[in-house]
Amino acid sequence: MRLSHAWLLAFAATSLGSGAITAEQPNNILGIQAGQTAASVEARLGAPLRCAPGAVVDRWCAWENDWGAFLTVSYVDEQVTYVYVSHEYSGDTDLALDSADDMRSAWGREDIRAVSAGGSRIRYTYLHSGLTVNFDDDELAGYAIGPVTWRASATLSEYHLGGVQLCPSAHCPFQMPSRKLRPEFASRSAADLLADIKNGTLGPVLQHTPEP
């Protein structure tokens, strides 16, 4: 499903606010944030190394430095919807996080924790801000800013939402082992499901996740 311009405006104007925030989260990467035009991005960053059509966006473009770190920007209707940067693309983009514990100390507990098979790669997401932080072996790998959609990597083994483990469980939004989104979740968001968890309307079989 494509992300409409109206949806993006609603995302920018709405705060879902689920976790306690004790420090300000970034709202841009190298000065790039949702709503900017593609022309203004290239005026700031220069011409991208490559661009390609996207599955849920019109296109995405990538910039890369000499040692392989990269930044990607996704567009709908020639406006920025999503920005991702890998660690050490630029010193200006690096978060001062040595571990996931540092992240939680600064911003509170994440809304989504997606764990890869083996547990070495973990993606943490804050729904109210659209900030996602990736760690490999508890070291910062990169982070992103933009609307939160259902995402499951090819190696997803656990999916936690609001302190509750949804995958594996009867309430997992993804079909396993294909990791495709289950049809009944196509019209619902992670925020919708989080509201069900908080209201106690999802069911009694959920397993609450202990703090890592």
Short mmCIF file of C-alpha atoms in Angstrom, two decimals:
data_model
loop_
_atom_site.label_atom_id
_atom_site.label_comp_id
_atom_site.label_asym_id
_atom_site.label_seq_id
_atom_site.Cartn_x
_atom_site.Cartn_y
_atom_site.Cartn_z
CA MET A 1 0.00 0.00 0.00
CA ARG A 2 1.42 3.37 -1.01
CA LEU A 3 1.85 6.11 1.59
CA SER A 4 -0.46 8.97 0.66
CA HIS A 5 0.51 12.61 1.03
CA ALA A 6 -2.47 13.11 3.37
CA TRP A 7 -1.30 10.21 5.52
CA LEU A 8 2.14 11.75 5.79
CA LEU A 9 0.70 15.09 6.86
CA ALA A 10 -1.37 13.31 9.50
CA PHE A 11 1.71 11.48 10.73
CA ALA A 12 3.64 14.73 11.05
CA ALA A 13 0.80 16.41 12.95
CA THR A 14 0.00 13.54 15.34
CA SER A 15 1.91 12.44 18.44
CA LEU A 16 1.21 8.83 19.44
CA GLY A 17 3.24 9.24 22.65
CA SER A 18 3.61 5.82 24.25
CA GLY A 19 6.96 5.93 26.07
CA ALA A 20 8.49 8.30 28.58
CA ILE A 21 11.01 10.55 26.86
CA THR A 22 13.73 12.10 28.99
CA ALA A 23 15.83 13.62 26.19
CA GLU A 24 15.03 15.05 22.79
CA GLN A 25 15.09 12.59 19.90
CA PRO A 26 16.51 13.68 16.53
CA ASN A 27 13.94 14.83 13.97
CA ASN A 28 16.32 15.03 11.02
CA ILE A 29 19.44 13.39 9.60
CA LEU A 30 22.02 15.79 8.18
CA GLY A 31 19.24 18.36 8.00
CA ILE A 32 16.98 16.03 5.97
CA GLN A 33 13.49 15.35 7.31
CA ALA A 34 10.01 14.31 6.21
CA GLY A 35 8.28 16.75 3.88
CA GLN A 36 11.36 18.20 2.19
CA THR A 37 11.49 18.19 -1.58
CA ALA A 38 13.89 16.00 -3.53
CA ALA A 39 15.42 19.13 -5.02
CA SER A 40 16.23 20.56 -1.58
CA VAL A 41 17.80 17.23 -0.52
CA GLU A 42 20.12 17.19 -3.53
CA ALA A 43 20.95 20.83 -3.01
CA ARG A 44 22.15 19.88 0.49
CA LEU A 45 23.75 16.49 -0.15
CA GLY A 46 24.71 16.66 -3.82
CA ALA A 47 23.72 14.14 -6.47
CA PRO A 48 23.01 10.62 -5.14
CA LEU A 49 25.12 7.63 -6.04
CA ARG A 50 22.05 5.76 -7.29
CA CYS A 51 18.24 5.78 -7.20
CA ALA A 52 15.67 3.03 -7.74
CA PRO A 53 11.88 2.53 -7.62
CA GLY A 54 10.48 1.48 -4.23
CA ALA A 55 7.79 -0.97 -3.17
CA VAL A 56 5.75 1.43 -0.98
CA VAL A 57 7.41 4.69 -2.08
CA ASP A 58 7.94 6.24 -5.50
CA ARG A 59 11.71 5.90 -5.30
CA TRP A 60 14.68 5.88 -2.97
CA CYS A 61 18.15 7.33 -3.45
CA ALA A 62 21.46 6.52 -1.79
CA TRP A 63 24.62 8.42 -0.94
CA GLU A 64 27.79 6.59 0.13
CA ASN A 65 31.15 7.61 1.57
CA ASP A 66 34.60 6.22 0.80
CA TRP A 67 34.45 3.51 3.50
CA GLY A 68 31.05 2.09 2.61
CA ALA A 69 28.77 3.85 5.10
CA PHE A 70 25.61 5.14 3.45
CA LEU A 71 22.52 7.33 3.71
CA THR A 72 19.23 6.61 1.93
CA VAL A 73 16.23 8.87 1.36
CA SER A 74 12.78 7.66 0.25
CA TYR A 75 10.30 9.85 -1.65
CA VAL A 76 6.57 9.98 -2.36
CA ASP A 77 5.40 12.70 -4.76
CA GLU A 78 8.99 14.03 -4.71
CA GLN A 79 8.80 14.68 -0.98
CA VAL A 80 10.91 12.96 1.69
CA THR A 81 9.11 10.26 3.67
CA TYR A 82 11.94 8.25 5.23
CA VAL A 83 15.65 8.76 5.93
CA TYR A 84 18.14 6.08 7.03
CA VAL A 85 21.83 6.49 7.82
CA SER A 86 24.37 3.82 8.68
CA HIS A 87 26.85 4.34 11.50
CA GLU A 88 29.88 6.43 10.55
CA TYR A 89 28.41 7.85 7.33
CA SER A 90 29.26 11.20 8.84
CA GLY A 91 30.31 12.25 12.31
CA ASP A 92 27.45 14.74 12.22
CA THR A 93 24.87 11.94 12.01
CA ASP A 94 26.16 9.61 14.73
CA LEU A 95 24.03 9.26 17.83
CA ALA A 96 25.89 9.29 21.14
CA LEU A 97 24.71 5.79 22.01
CA ASP A 98 27.10 3.08 23.15
CA SER A 99 24.36 0.51 23.72
CA ALA A 100 20.62 -0.09 23.86
CA ASP A 101 20.80 0.68 27.58
CA ASP A 102 22.07 4.17 26.70
CA MET A 103 19.13 4.57 24.32
CA ARG A 104 16.60 3.62 26.98
CA SER A 105 18.25 5.87 29.55
CA ALA A 106 17.82 8.80 27.16
CA TRP A 107 14.39 8.08 25.65
CA GLY A 108 12.62 5.45 27.71
CA ARG A 109 11.62 1.99 26.59
CA GLU A 110 11.00 1.47 22.89
CA ASP A 111 7.55 0.62 21.50
CA ILE A 112 8.80 -2.04 19.06
CA ARG A 113 11.69 -4.46 19.46
CA ALA A 114 12.35 -6.71 16.47
CA VAL A 115 14.98 -9.39 17.01
CA SER A 116 16.79 -11.37 14.32
CA ALA A 117 17.51 -15.09 14.50
CA GLY A 118 20.34 -15.58 16.96
CA GLY A 119 19.61 -12.25 18.63
CA SER A 120 22.61 -10.37 17.24
CA ARG A 121 20.58 -7.78 15.30
CA ILE A 122 17.86 -5.83 17.05
CA ARG A 123 15.72 -2.97 15.71
CA TYR A 124 14.15 -0.57 18.23
CA THR A 125 11.34 1.80 17.23
CA TYR A 126 9.56 4.71 18.96
CA LEU A 127 6.11 5.14 17.42
CA HIS A 128 5.46 8.73 18.56
CA SER A 129 8.52 10.11 16.75
CA GLY A 130 9.11 7.58 13.98
CA LEU A 131 12.68 7.02 15.19
CA THR A 132 14.16 3.56 14.59
CA VAL A 133 17.59 2.57 15.93
CA ASN A 134 19.45 -0.55 14.77
CA PHE A 135 22.04 -2.37 16.87
CA ASP A 136 24.33 -5.23 15.82
CA ASP A 137 25.76 -7.11 18.82
CA ASP A 138 24.59 -4.16 20.95
CA GLU A 139 26.66 -1.69 18.91
CA LEU A 140 24.98 1.10 16.97
CA ALA A 141 24.59 0.13 13.30
CA GLY A 142 22.37 2.98 12.06
CA TYR A 143 19.11 4.83 12.57
CA ALA A 144 16.13 6.10 10.63
CA ILE A 145 13.39 8.72 10.84
CA GLY A 146 10.01 8.39 9.16
CA PRO A 147 6.54 6.81 9.28
CA VAL A 148 6.47 3.40 10.97
CA THR A 149 5.04 0.61 8.81
CA TRP A 150 4.90 -3.14 9.34
CA ARG A 151 8.44 -4.42 8.78
CA ALA A 152 9.87 -7.91 9.09
CA SER A 153 13.37 -8.79 7.97
CA ALA A 154 14.12 -12.15 6.38
CA THR A 155 15.67 -13.27 9.68
CA LEU A 156 13.01 -11.99 12.12
CA SER A 157 12.61 -14.36 15.06
CA GLU A 158 10.89 -12.20 17.70
CA TYR A 159 8.61 -9.17 17.52
CA HIS A 160 7.76 -7.27 20.72
CA LEU A 161 5.23 -4.44 20.91
CA GLY A 162 4.59 -2.38 24.04
CA GLY A 163 6.50 -4.85 26.20
CA VAL A 164 4.54 -7.82 24.84
CA GLN A 165 5.96 -10.58 22.66
CA LEU A 166 3.76 -10.98 19.58
CA CYS A 167 6.04 -13.20 17.52
CA PRO A 168 6.11 -16.07 17.91
CA SER A 169 2.55 -16.22 19.29
CA ALA A 170 -1.00 -16.56 18.04
CA HIS A 171 -1.11 -12.77 17.69
CA CYS A 172 1.96 -12.40 15.45
CA PRO A 173 1.15 -9.92 12.64
CA PHE A 174 3.44 -11.87 10.29
CA GLN A 175 3.02 -15.27 8.73
CA MET A 176 5.89 -17.53 9.71
CA PRO A 177 8.22 -18.60 8.23
CA SER A 178 7.48 -16.41 5.16
CA ARG A 179 7.31 -13.28 7.36
CA LYS A 180 4.64 -11.79 5.11
CA LEU A 181 2.06 -9.54 6.76
CA ARG A 182 -1.11 -11.41 7.66
CA PRO A 183 -4.11 -10.07 5.67
CA GLU A 184 -6.07 -9.11 8.79
CA PHE A 185 -3.34 -6.60 9.69
CA ALA A 186 -3.23 -4.88 6.30
CA SER A 187 -5.64 -2.14 7.39
CA ARG A 188 -4.20 -1.79 10.92
CA SER A 189 -1.03 -0.15 12.17
CA ALA A 190 1.36 -1.00 14.98
CA ALA A 191 -0.17 1.92 16.88
CA ASP A 192 -3.61 0.30 16.55
CA LEU A 193 -2.29 -2.96 17.92
CA LEU A 194 -0.46 -1.17 20.73
CA ALA A 195 -3.76 0.47 21.74
CA ASP A 196 -5.38 -3.00 21.88
CA ILE A 197 -2.58 -4.23 24.13
CA LYS A 198 -2.94 -1.27 26.48
CA ASN A 199 -6.73 -1.67 26.57
CA GLY A 200 -6.45 -5.40 27.22
CA THR A 201 -8.57 -6.23 24.15
CA LEU A 202 -6.07 -8.38 22.26
CA GLY A 203 -6.42 -11.53 24.37
CA PRO A 204 -5.06 -13.25 27.47
CA VAL A 205 -2.34 -15.43 25.89
CA LEU A 206 0.27 -12.72 25.38
CA GLN A 207 3.63 -13.01 27.05
CA HIS A 208 4.97 -9.86 28.66
CA THR A 209 8.61 -9.27 27.83
CA PRO A 210 11.07 -8.78 30.69
CA GLU A 211 13.48 -5.89 30.39
CA PRO A 212 16.56 -7.06 28.41
#
